[in-house]
CSV table of N, CA and C in Angstrom, one decimal:
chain,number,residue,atom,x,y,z
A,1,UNK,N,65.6,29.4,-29.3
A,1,UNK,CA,66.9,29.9,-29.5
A,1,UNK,C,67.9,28.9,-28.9
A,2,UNK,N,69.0,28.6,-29.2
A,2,UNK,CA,70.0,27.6,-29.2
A,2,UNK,C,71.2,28.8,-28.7
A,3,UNK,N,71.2,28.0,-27.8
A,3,UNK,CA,72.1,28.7,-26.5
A,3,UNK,C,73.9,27.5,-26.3
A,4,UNK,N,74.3,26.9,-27.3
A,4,UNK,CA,74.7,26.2,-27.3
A,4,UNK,C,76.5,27.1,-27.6
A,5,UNK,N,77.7,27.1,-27.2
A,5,UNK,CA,78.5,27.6,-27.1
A,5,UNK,C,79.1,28.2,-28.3
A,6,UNK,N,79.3,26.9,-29.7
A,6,UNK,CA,79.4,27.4,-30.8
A,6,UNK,C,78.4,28.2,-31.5
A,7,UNK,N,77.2,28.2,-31.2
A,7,UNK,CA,76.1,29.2,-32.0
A,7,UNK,C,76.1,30.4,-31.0
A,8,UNK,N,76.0,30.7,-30.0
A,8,UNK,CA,76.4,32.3,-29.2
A,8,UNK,C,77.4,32.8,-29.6
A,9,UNK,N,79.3,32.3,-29.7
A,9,UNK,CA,79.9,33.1,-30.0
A,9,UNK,C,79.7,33.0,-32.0
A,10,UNK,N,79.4,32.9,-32.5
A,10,UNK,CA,79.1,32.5,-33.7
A,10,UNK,C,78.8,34.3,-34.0
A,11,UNK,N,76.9,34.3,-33.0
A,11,UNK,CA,76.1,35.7,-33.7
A,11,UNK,C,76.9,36.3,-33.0
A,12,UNK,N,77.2,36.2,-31.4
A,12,UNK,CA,77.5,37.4,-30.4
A,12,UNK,C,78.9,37.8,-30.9
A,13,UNK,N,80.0,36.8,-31.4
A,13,UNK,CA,81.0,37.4,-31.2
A,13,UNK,C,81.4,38.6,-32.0
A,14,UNK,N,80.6,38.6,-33.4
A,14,UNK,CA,81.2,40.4,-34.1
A,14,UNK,C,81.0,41.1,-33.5
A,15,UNK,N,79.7,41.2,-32.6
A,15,UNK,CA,78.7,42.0,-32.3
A,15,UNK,C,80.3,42.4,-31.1
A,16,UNK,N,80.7,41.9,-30.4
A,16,UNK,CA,81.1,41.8,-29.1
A,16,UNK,C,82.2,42.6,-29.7
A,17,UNK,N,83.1,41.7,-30.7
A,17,UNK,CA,84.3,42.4,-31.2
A,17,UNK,C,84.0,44.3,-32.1
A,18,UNK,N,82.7,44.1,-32.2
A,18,UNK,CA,82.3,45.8,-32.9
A,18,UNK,C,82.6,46.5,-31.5
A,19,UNK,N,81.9,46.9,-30.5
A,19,UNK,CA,81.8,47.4,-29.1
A,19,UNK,C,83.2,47.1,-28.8
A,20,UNK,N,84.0,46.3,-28.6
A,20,UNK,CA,85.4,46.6,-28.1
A,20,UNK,C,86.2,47.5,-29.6
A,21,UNK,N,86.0,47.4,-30.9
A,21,UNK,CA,86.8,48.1,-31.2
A,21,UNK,C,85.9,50.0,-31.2
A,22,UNK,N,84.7,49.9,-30.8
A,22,UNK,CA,84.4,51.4,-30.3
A,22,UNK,C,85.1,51.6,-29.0
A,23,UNK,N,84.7,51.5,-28.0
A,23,UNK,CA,85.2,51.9,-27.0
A,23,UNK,C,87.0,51.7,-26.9
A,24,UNK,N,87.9,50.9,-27.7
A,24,UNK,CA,88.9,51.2,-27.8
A,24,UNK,C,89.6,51.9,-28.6
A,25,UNK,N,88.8,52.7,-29.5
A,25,UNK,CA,88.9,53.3,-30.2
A,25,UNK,C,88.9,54.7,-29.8
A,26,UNK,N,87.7,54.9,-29.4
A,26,UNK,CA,87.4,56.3,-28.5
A,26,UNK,C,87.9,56.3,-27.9
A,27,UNK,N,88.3,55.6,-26.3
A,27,UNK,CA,89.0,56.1,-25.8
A,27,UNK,C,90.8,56.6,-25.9
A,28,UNK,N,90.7,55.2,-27.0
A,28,UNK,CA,92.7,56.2,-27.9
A,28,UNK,C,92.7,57.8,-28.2
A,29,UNK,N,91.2,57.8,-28.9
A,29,UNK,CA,90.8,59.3,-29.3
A,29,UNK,C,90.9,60.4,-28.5
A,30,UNK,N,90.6,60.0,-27.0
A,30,UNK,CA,90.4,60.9,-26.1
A,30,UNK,C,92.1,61.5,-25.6
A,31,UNK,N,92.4,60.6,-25.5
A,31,UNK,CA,93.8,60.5,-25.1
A,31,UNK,C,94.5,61.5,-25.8
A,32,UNK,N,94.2,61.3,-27.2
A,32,UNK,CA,95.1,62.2,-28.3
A,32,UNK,C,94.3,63.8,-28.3
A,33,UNK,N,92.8,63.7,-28.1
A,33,UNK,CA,92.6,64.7,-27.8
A,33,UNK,C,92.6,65.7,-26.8
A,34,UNK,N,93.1,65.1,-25.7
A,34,UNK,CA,93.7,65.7,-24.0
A,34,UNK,C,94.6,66.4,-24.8
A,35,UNK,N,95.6,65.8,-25.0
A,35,UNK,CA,97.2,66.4,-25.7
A,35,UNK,C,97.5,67.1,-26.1
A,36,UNK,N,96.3,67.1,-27.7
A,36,UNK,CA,96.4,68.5,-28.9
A,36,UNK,C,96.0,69.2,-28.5
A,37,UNK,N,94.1,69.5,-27.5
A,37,UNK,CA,94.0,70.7,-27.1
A,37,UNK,C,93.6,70.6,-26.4
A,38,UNK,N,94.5,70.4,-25.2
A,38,UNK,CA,94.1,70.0,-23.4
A,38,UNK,C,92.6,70.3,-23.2
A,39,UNK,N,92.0,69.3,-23.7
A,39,UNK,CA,90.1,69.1,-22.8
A,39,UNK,C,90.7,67.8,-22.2
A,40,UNK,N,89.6,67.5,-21.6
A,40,UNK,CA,89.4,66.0,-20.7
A,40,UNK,C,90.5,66.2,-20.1
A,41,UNK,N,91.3,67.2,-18.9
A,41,UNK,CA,92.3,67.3,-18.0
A,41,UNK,C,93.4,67.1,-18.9
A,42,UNK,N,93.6,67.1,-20.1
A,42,UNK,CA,95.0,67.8,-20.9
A,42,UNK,C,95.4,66.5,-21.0
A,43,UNK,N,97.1,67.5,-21.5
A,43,UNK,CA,98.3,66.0,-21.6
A,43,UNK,C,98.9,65.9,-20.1
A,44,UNK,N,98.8,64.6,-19.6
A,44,UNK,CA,99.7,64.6,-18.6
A,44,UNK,C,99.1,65.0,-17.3
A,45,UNK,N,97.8,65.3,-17.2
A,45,UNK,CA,97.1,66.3,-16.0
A,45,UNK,C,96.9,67.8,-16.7
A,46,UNK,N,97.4,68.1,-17.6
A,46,UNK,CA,97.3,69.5,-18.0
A,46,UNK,C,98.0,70.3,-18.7
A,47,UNK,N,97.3,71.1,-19.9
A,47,UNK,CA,97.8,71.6,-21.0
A,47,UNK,C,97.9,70.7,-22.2
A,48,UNK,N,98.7,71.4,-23.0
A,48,UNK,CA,98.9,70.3,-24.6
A,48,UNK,C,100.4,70.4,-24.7
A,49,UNK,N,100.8,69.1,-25.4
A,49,UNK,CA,102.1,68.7,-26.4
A,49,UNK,C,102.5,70.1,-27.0
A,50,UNK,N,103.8,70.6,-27.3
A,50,UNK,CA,103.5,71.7,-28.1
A,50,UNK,C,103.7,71.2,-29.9
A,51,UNK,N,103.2,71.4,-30.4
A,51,UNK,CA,103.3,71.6,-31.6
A,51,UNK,C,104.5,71.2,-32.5
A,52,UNK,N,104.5,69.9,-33.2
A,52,UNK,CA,105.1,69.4,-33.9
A,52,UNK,C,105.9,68.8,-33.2
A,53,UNK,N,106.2,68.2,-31.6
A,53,UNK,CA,107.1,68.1,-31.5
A,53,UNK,C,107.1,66.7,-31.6
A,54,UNK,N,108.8,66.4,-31.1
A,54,UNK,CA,108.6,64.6,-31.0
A,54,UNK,C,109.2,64.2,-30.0
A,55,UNK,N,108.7,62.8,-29.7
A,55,UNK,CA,107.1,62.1,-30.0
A,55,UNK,C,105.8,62.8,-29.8
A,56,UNK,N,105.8,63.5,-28.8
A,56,UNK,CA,104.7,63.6,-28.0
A,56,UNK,C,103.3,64.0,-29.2
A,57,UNK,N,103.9,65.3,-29.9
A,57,UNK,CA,102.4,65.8,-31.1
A,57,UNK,C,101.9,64.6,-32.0
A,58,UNK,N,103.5,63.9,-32.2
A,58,UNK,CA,102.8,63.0,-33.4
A,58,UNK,C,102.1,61.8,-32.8
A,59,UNK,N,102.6,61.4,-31.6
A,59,UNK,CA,102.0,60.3,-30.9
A,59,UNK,C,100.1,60.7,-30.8
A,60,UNK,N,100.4,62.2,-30.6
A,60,UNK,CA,98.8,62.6,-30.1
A,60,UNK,C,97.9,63.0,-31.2
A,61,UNK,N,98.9,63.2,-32.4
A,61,UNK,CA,98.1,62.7,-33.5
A,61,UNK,C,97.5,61.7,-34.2
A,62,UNK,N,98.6,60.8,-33.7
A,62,UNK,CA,98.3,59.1,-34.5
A,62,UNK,C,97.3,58.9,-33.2
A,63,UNK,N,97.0,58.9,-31.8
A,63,UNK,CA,95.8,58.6,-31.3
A,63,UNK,C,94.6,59.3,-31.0
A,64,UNK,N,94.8,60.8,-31.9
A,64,UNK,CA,93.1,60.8,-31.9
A,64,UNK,C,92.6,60.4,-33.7
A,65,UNK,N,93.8,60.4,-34.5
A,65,UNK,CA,93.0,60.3,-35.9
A,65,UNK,C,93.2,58.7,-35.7
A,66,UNK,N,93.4,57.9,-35.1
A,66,UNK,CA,93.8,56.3,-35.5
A,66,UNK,C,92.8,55.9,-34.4
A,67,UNK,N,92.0,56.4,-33.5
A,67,UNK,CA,91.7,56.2,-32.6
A,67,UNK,C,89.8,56.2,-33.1
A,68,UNK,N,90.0,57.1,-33.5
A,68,UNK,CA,88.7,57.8,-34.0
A,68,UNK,C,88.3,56.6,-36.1
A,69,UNK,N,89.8,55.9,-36.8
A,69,UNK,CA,89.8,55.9,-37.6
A,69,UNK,C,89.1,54.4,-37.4
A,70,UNK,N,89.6,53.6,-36.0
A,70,UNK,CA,89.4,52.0,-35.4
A,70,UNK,C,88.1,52.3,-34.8
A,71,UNK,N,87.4,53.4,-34.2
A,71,UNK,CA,86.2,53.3,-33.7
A,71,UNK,C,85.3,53.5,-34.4
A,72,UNK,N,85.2,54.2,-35.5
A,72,UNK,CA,84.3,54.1,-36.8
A,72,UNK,C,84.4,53.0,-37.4
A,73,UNK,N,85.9,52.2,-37.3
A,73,UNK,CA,85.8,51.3,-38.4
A,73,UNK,C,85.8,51.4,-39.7
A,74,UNK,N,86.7,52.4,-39.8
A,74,UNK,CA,87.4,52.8,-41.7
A,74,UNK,C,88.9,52.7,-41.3
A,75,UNK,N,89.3,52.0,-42.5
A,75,UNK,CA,90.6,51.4,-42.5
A,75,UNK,C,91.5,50.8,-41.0
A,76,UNK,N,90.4,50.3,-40.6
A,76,UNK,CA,90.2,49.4,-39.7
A,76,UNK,C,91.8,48.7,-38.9
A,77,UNK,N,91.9,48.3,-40.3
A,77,UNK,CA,92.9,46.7,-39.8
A,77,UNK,C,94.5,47.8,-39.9
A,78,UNK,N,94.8,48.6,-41.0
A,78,UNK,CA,95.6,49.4,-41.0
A,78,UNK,C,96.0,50.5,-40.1
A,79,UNK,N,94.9,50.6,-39.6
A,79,UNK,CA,95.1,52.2,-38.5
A,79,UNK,C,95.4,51.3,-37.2
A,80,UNK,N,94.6,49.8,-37.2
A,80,UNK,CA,95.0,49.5,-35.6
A,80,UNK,C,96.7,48.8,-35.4
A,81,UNK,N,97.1,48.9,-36.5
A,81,UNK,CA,98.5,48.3,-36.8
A,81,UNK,C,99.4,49.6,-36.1
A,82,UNK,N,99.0,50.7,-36.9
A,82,UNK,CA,99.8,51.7,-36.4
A,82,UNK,C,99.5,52.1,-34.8
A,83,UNK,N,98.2,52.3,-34.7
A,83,UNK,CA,98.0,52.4,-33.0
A,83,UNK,C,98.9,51.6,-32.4
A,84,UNK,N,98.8,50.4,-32.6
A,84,UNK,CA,99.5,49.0,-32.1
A,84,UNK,C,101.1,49.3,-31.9
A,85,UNK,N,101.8,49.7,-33.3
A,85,UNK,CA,103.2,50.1,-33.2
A,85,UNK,C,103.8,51.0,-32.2
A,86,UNK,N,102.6,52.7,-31.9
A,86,UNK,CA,103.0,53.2,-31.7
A,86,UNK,C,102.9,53.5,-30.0
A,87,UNK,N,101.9,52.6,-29.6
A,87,UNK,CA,102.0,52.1,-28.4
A,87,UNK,C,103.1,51.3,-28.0
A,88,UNK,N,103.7,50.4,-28.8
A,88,UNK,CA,104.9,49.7,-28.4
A,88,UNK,C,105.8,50.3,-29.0
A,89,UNK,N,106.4,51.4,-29.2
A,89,UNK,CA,107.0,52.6,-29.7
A,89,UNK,C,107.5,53.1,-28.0
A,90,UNK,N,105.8,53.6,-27.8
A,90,UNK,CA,105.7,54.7,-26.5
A,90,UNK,C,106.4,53.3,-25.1
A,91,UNK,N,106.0,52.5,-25.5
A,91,UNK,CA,106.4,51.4,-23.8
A,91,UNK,C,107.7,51.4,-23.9
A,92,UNK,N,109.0,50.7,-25.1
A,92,UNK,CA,110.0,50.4,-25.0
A,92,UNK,C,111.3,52.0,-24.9
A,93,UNK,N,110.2,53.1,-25.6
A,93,UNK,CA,110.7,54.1,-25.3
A,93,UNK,C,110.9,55.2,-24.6
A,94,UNK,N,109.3,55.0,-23.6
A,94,UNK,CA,109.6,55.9,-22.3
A,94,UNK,C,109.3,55.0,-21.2
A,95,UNK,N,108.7,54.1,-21.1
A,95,UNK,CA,108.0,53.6,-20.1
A,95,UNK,C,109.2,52.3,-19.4
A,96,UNK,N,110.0,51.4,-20.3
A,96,UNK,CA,110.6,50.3,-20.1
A,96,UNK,C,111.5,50.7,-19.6
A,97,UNK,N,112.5,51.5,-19.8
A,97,UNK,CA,114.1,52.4,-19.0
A,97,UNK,C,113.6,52.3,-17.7
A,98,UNK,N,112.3,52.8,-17.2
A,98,UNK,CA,112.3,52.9,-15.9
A,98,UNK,C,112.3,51.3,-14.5
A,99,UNK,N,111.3,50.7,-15.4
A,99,UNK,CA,111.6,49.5,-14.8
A,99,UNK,C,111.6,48.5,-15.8
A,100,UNK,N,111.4,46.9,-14.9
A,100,UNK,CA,111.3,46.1,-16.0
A,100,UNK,C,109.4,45.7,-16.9
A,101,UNK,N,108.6,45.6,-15.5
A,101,UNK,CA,107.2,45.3,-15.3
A,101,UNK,C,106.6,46.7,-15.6
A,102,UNK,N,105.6,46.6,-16.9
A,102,UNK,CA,104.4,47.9,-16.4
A,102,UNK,C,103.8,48.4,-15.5
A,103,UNK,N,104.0,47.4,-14.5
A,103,UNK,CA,103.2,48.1,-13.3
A,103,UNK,C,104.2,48.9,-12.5
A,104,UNK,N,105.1,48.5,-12.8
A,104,UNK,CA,106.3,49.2,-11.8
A,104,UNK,C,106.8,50.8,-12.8
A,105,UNK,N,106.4,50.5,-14.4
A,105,UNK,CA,106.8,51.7,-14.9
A,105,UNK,C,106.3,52.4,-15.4
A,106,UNK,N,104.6,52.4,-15.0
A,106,UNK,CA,103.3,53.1,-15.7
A,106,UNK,C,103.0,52.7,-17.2
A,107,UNK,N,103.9,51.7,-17.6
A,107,UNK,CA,103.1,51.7,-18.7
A,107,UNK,C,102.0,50.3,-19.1
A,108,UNK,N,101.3,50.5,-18.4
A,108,UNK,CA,100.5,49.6,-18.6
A,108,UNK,C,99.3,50.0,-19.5
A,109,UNK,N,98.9,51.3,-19.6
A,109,UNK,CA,97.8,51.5,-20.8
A,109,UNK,C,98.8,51.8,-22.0
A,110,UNK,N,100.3,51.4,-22.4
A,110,UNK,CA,100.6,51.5,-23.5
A,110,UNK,C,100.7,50.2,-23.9
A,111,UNK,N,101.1,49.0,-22.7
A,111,UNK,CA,100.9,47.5,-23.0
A,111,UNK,C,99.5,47.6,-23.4
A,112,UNK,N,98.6,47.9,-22.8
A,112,UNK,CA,97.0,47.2,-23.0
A,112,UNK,C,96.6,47.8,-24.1
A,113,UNK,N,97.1,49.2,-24.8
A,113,UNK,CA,96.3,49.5,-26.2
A,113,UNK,C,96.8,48.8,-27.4
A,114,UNK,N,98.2,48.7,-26.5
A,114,UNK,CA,99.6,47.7,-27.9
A,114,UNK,C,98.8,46.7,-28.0
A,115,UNK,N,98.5,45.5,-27.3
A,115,UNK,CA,98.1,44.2,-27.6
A,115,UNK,C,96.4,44.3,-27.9
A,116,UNK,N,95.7,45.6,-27.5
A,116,UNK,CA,94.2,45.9,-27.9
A,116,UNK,C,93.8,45.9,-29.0
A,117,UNK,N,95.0,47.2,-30.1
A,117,UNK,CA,94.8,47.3,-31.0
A,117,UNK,C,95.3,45.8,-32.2
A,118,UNK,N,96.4,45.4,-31.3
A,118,UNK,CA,97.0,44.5,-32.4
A,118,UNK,C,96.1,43.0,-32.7
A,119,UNK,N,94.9,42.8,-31.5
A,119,UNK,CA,93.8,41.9,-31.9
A,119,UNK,C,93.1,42.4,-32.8
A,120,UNK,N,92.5,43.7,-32.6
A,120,UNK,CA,92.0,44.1,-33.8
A,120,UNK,C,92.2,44.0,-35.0
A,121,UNK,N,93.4,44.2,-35.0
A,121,UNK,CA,93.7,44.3,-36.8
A,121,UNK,C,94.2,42.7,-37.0
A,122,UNK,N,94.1,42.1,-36.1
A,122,UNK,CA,94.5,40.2,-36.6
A,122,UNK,C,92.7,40.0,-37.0
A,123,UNK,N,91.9,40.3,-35.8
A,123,UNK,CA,90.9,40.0,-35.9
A,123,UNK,C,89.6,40.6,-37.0
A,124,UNK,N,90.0,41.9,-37.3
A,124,UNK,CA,89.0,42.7,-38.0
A,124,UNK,C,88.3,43.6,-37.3
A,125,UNK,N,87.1,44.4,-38.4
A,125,UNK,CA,86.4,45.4,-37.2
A,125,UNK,C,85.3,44.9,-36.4
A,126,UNK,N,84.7,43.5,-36.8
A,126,UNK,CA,83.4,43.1,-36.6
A,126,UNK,C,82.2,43.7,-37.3
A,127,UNK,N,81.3,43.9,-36.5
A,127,UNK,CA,80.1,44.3,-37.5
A,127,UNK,C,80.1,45.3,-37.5
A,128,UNK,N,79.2,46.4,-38.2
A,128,UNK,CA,78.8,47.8,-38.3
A,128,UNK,C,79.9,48.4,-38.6
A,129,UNK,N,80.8,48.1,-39.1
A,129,UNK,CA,81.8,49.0,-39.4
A,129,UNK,C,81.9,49.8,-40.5
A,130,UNK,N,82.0,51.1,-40.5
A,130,UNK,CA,81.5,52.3,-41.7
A,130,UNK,C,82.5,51.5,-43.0
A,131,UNK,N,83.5,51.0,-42.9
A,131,UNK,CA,84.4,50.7,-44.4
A,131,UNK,C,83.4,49.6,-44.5
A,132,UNK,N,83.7,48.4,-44.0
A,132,UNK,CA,82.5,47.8,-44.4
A,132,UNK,C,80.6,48.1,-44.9
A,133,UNK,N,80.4,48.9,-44.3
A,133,UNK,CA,79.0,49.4,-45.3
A,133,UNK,C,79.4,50.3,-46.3
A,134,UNK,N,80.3,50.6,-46.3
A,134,UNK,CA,80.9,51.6,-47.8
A,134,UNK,C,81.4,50.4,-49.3
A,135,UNK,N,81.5,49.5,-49.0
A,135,UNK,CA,81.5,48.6,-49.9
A,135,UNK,C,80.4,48.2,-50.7
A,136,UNK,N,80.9,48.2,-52.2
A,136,UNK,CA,79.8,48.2,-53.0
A,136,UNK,C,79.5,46.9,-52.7
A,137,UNK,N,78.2,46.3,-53.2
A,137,UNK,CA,77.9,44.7,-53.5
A,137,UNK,C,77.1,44.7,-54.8
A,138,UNK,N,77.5,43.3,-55.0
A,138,UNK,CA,77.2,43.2,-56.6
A,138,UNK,C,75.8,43.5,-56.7
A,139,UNK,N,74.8,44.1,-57.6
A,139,UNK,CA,73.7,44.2,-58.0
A,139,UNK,C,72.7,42.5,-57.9
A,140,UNK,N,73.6,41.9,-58.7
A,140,UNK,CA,73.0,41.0,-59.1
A,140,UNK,C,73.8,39.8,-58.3
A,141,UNK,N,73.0,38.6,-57.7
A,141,UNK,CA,74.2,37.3,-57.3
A,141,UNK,C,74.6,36.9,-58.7
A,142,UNK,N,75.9,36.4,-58.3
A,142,UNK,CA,77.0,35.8,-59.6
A,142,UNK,C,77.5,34.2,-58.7
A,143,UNK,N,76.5,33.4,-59.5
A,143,UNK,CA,76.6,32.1,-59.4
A,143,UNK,C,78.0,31.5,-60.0
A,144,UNK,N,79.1,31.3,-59.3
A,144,UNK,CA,80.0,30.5,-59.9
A,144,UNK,C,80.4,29.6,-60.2
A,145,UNK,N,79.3,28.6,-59.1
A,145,UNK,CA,79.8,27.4,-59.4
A,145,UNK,C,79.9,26.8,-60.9
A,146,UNK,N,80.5,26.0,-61.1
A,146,UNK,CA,80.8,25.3,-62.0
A,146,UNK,C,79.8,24.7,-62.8
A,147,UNK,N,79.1,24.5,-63.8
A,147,UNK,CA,78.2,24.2,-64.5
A,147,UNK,C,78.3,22.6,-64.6
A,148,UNK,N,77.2,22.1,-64.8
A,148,UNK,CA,76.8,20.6,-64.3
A,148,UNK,C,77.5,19.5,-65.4
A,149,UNK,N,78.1,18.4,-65.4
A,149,UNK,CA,78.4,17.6,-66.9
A,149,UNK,C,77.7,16.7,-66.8
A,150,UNK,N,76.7,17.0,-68.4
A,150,UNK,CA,75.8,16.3,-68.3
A,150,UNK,C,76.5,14.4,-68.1
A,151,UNK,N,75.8,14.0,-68.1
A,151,UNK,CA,76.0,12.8,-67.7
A,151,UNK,C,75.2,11.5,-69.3
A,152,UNK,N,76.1,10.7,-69.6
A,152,UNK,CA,75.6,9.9,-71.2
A,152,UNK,C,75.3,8.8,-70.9
């Protein structure tokens, strides 16, 4: 086996990039699922968003279905765009007024899912991803190259 820098991140890296977009996916999911129907200690430490309101319901909708849409890996590159927006939605609109720095204004898991998701969708879903095995492939290979001139 060739352990050599370009051939490791070569096989490992989809593999690597598959597992970060589960685990960043699920755990968006969780989040949105605290919200809508306070399990995993609720929204906020406890209870749910109420219903339709805004931001809070639609935020907790766009992260358990966008969340759950990037950790499957169907419509991948599109759902992590919107994740991505609406994390940087949630920082400049509740989190930034209070200070300048995330650490000073709690929003630092809305910086880290903003720039999480938005590699994703530059990057793709990597391997195993359900849109990707839902794609047909051709039956047969279709040789395109160019046919040979003969030569006189």
């Amino acid at each position: 086996m060739n352990f050599s820098r370009p051939a490791t991140l070569h096989t490992v890296g989809p593999v690597v990039l598959a597992v970060f977009r589960v685990v960043t996916g699920l755990l968006f999911a969780c989040h949105g699922a605290a919200s809508l129907f306070g399990i995993l200690g609720g929204a906020h430490g406890g209870g749910t968003v109420p219903a339709l309101q805004w931001p809070g319901w639609w935020a907790a909708l766009i992260e358990l279905a966008g969340g759950l849409l990037v950790g499957l890996g169907l419509f991948t590159r599109t759902a992590a765009v919107i994740c991505s927006g609406s994390m940087a939605y949630a920082y400049f609109s509740v989190h930034q007024a209070n200070a300048l720095l995330p650490i000073q204004n709690g929003g630092e898991p809305a910086v880290q899912f903003c720039w999480s998701f938005l590699l994703i969708a530059c990057l793709g879903p990597g391997v195993g991803a359900v849109g990707g095995l839902m794609k047909r492939r051709p039956a047969v290979e279709i040789d395109d190259r160019p046919a040979p001139v003969p030569m006189s």
